[in-house]
Coordinates of C-alpha atoms and ligand atoms in Angstrom, one line a residue:
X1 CA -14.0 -36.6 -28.5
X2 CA -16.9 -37.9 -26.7
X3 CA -17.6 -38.5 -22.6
X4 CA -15.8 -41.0 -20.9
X5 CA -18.6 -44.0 -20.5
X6 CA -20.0 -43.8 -17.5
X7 CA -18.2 -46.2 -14.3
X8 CA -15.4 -44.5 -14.0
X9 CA -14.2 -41.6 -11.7
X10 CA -12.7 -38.4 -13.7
X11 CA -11.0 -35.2 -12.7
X12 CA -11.4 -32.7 -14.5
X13 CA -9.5 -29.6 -13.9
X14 CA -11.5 -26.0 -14.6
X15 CA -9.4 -23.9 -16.2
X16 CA -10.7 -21.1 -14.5
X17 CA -7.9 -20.5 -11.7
X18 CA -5.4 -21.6 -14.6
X19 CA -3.0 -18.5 -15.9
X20 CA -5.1 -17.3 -18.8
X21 CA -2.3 -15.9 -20.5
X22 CA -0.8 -19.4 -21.2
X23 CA -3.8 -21.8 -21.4
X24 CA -3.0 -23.7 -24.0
X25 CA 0.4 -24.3 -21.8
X26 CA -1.5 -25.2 -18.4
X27 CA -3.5 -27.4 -20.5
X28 CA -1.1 -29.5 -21.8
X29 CA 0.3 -30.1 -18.4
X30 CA -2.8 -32.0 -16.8
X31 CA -3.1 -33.8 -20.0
X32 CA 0.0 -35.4 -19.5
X33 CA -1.4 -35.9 -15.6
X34 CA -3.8 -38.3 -18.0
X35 CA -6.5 -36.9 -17.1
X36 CA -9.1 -37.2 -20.4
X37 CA -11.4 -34.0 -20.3
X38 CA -11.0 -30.5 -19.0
X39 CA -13.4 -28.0 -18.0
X40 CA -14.1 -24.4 -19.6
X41 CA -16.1 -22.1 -17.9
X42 CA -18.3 -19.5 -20.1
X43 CA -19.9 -16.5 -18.2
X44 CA -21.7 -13.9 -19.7
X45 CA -22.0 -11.4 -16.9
X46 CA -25.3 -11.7 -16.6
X47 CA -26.2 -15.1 -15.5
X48 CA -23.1 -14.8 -12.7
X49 CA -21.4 -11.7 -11.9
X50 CA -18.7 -12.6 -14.2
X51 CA -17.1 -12.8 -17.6
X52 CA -15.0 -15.1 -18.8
X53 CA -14.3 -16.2 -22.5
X54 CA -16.5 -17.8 -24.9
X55 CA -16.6 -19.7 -28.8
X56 CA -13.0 -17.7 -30.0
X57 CA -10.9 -18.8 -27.5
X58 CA -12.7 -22.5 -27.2
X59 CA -11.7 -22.5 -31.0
X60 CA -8.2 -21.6 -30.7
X61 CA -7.8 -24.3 -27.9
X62 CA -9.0 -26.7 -29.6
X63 CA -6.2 -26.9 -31.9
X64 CA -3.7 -27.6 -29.1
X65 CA -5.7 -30.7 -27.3
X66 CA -7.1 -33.4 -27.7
X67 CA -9.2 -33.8 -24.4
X68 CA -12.8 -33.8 -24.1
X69 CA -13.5 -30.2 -24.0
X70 CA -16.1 -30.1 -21.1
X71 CA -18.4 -27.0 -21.7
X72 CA -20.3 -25.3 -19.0
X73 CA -22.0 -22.0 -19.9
X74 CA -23.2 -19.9 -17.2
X75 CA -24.8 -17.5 -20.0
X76 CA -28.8 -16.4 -19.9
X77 CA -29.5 -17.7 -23.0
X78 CA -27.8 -20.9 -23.9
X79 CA -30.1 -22.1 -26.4
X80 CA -29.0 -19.1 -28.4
X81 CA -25.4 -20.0 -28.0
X82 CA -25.3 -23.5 -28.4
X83 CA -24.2 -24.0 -32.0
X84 CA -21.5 -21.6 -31.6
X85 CA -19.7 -23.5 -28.8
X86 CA -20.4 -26.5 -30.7
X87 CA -18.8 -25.4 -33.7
X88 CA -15.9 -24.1 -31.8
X89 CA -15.0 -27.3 -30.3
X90 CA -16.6 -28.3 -27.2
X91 CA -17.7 -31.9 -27.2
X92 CA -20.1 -31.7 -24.2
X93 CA -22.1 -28.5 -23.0
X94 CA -23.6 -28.2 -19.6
X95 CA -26.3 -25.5 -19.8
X96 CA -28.3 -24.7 -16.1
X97 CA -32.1 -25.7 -15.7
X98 CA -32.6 -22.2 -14.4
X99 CA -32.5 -20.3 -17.3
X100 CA -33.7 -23.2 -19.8
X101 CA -37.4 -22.2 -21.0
X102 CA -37.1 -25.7 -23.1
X103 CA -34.8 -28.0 -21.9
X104 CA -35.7 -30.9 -23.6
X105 CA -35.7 -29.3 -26.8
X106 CA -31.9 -27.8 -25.7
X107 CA -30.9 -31.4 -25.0
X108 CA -32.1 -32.8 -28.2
X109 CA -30.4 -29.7 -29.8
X110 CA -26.9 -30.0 -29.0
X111 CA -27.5 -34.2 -29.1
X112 CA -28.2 -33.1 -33.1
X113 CA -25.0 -31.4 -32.9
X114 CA -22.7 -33.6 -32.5
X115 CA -22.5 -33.0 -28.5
X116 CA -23.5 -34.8 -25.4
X117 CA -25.8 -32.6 -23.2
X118 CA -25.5 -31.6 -19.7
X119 CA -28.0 -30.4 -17.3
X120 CA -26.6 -27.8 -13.9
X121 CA -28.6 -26.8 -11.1
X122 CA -28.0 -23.8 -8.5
X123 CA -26.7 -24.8 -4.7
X124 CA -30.7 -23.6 -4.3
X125 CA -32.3 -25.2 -6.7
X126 CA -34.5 -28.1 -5.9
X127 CA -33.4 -32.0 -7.6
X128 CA -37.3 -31.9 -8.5
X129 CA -36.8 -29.1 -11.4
X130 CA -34.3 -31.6 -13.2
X131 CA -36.5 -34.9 -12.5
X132 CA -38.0 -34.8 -16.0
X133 CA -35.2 -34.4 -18.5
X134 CA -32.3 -35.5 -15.9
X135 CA -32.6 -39.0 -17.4
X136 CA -32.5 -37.4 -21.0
X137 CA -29.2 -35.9 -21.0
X138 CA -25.6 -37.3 -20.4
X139 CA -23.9 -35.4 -17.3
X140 CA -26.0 -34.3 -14.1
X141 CA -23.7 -31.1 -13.0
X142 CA -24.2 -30.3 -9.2
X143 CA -22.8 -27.0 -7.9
X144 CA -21.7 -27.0 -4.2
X145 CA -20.9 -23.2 -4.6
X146 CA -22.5 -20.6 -6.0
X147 CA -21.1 -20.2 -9.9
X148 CA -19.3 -17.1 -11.0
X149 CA -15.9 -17.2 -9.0
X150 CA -13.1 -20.2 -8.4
X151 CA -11.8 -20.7 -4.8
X152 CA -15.2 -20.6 -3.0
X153 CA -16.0 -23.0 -0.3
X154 CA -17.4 -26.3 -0.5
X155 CA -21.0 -25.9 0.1
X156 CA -22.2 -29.5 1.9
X157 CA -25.9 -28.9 2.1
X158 CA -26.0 -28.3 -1.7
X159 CA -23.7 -31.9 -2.5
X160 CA -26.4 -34.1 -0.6
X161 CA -28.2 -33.5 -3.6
X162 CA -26.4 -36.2 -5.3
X163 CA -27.6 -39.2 -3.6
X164 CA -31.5 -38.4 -4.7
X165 CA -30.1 -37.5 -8.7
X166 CA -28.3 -40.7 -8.6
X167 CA -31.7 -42.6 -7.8
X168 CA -33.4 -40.5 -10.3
X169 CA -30.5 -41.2 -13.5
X170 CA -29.6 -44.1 -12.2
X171 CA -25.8 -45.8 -13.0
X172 CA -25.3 -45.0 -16.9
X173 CA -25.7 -40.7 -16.8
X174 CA -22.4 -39.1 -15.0
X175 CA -22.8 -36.8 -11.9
X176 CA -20.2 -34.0 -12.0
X177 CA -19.9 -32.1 -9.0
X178 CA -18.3 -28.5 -9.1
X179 CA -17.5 -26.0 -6.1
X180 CA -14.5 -26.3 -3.9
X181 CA -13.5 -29.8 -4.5
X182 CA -10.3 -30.9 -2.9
X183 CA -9.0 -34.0 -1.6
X184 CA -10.8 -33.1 1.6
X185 CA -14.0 -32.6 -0.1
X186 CA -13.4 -35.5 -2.6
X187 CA -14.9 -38.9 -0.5
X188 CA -17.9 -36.5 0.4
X189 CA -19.0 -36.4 -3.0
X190 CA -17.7 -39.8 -4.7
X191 CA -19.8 -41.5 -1.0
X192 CA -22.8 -39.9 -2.4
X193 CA -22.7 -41.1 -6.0
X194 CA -20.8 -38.2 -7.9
X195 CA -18.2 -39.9 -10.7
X196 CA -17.1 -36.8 -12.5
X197 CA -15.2 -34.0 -10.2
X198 CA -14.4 -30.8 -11.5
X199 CA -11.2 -29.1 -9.6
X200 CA -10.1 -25.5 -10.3
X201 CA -8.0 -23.9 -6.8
X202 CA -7.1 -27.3 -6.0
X203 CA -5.1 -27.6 -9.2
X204 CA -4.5 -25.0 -10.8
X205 CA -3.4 -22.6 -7.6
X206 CA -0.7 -25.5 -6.8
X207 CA 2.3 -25.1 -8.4
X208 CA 2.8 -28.5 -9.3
X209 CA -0.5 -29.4 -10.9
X210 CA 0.4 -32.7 -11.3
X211 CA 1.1 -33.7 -8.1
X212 CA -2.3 -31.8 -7.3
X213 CA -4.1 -33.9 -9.9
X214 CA -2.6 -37.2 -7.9
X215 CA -3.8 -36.3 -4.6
X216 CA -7.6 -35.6 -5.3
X217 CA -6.9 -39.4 -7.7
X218 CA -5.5 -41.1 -4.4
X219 CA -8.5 -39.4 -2.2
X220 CA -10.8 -40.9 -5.0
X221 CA -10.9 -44.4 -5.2
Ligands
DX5_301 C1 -17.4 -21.7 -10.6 C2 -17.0 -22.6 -11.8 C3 -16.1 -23.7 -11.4 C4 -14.8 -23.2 -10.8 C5 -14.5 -24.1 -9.6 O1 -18.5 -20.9 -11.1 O2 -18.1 -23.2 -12.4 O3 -15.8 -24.6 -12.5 O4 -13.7 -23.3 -11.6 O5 -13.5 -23.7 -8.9 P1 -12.9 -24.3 -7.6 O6 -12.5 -25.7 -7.9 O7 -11.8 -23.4 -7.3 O8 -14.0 -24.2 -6.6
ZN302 ZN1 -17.8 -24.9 -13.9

């Protein structure tokens, strides 16, 4: 499955507050929301204080949904990985500019395998480190928290990023944003040019995820 072309505005729900015991379960319920990619967030424990699941599980998912399976790896060395997740399933990976010694070479990479390429940067880090190869890759990722934990709060300093990496990529690369989105936080981020919204508490901690889905898409427009 490839990215949604870029012009429209997706939610895409992280699967990271889902019930891990039943993933496949959770989601096939915000596939029938219609929404067309869903995110999967790797963490090696030593990039974020975290660990989550990596290529085996990906791999077994894969077989249960069709979405666009929306990769971000909060692992050290991601260049080292990147095959692996490929060949597991994922159709885009997002790898963060602070640990990529090459990036260009890590876009090219995952472009030769079969994979769109995505570029993340910290709440901290500065749009200049991704000036260079921003306009390479497919999917701009913004964090407005600090990665390694779902729930946090929407960090506002760190999502007025957006507007400069918009004028850098200009209209044809996707801006995801991802960190405490909600339908409050929602027009914040779509004013400043994100198109691409990952949502995790404000899905999957709802007991309707559906009706979750349609309030951030109301908010949206
Ligand atoms: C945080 C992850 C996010 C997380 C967002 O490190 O990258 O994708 O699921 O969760 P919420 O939407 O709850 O802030
Ligand atoms: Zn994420």
């Amino acid at each position: 499955m490839r990215l949604p072309k870029a012009g429209t505005i997706e939610i895409v729900p992280s699967i990271l507050s889902a019930d891990f015991a039943r993933l496949a379960d959770e989601i096939a319920v915000v596939e029938s929301a219609g929404v067309s990619m869903v995110h999967l967030d790797v963490m090696d424990g030593h990039f974020v204080p975290n660990i989550t699941f990596g290529p085996p599980v990906i791999a077994k998912l894969r077989k249960c949904s069709s979405l666009v399976f929306d990769a971000h790896l909060m692992i050290a060395e991601p260049g080292k990985y990147a095959e692996r997740f490929a060949e597991a399933g994922a159709d885009h990976i997002t790898f963060h500019i602070e640990v990529a010694d090459e990036p260009q070479r890590l876009i090219d990479k995952l472009h030769q395998l079969g994979c769109s390429a995505g570029i993340c940067l910290n709440p901290e880090t500065p749009v200049e480190a991704i000036e260079g190869v921003g306009p390479l890759c497919d999917m701009v990722l913004v964090m407005t928290v600090r990665p390694g934990f779902g729930g946090q709060e929407f960090m506002t300093q760190a999502a007025k990023k957006i507007s400069r990496i918009r004028d850098i990529v200009g209209p044809d690369i996707r801006i995801e944003v991802d960190g405490g989105i909600d339908s409050q936080t929602t027009p914040i981020v779509v004013s400043y040019g994100a198109d691409t919204l990952v949502a995790g508490n404000a899905i999957f901690a709802k007991t309707d995820r559906i009706a979750a889905i349609n309030a951030i898409r109301e908010v949206a427009r």
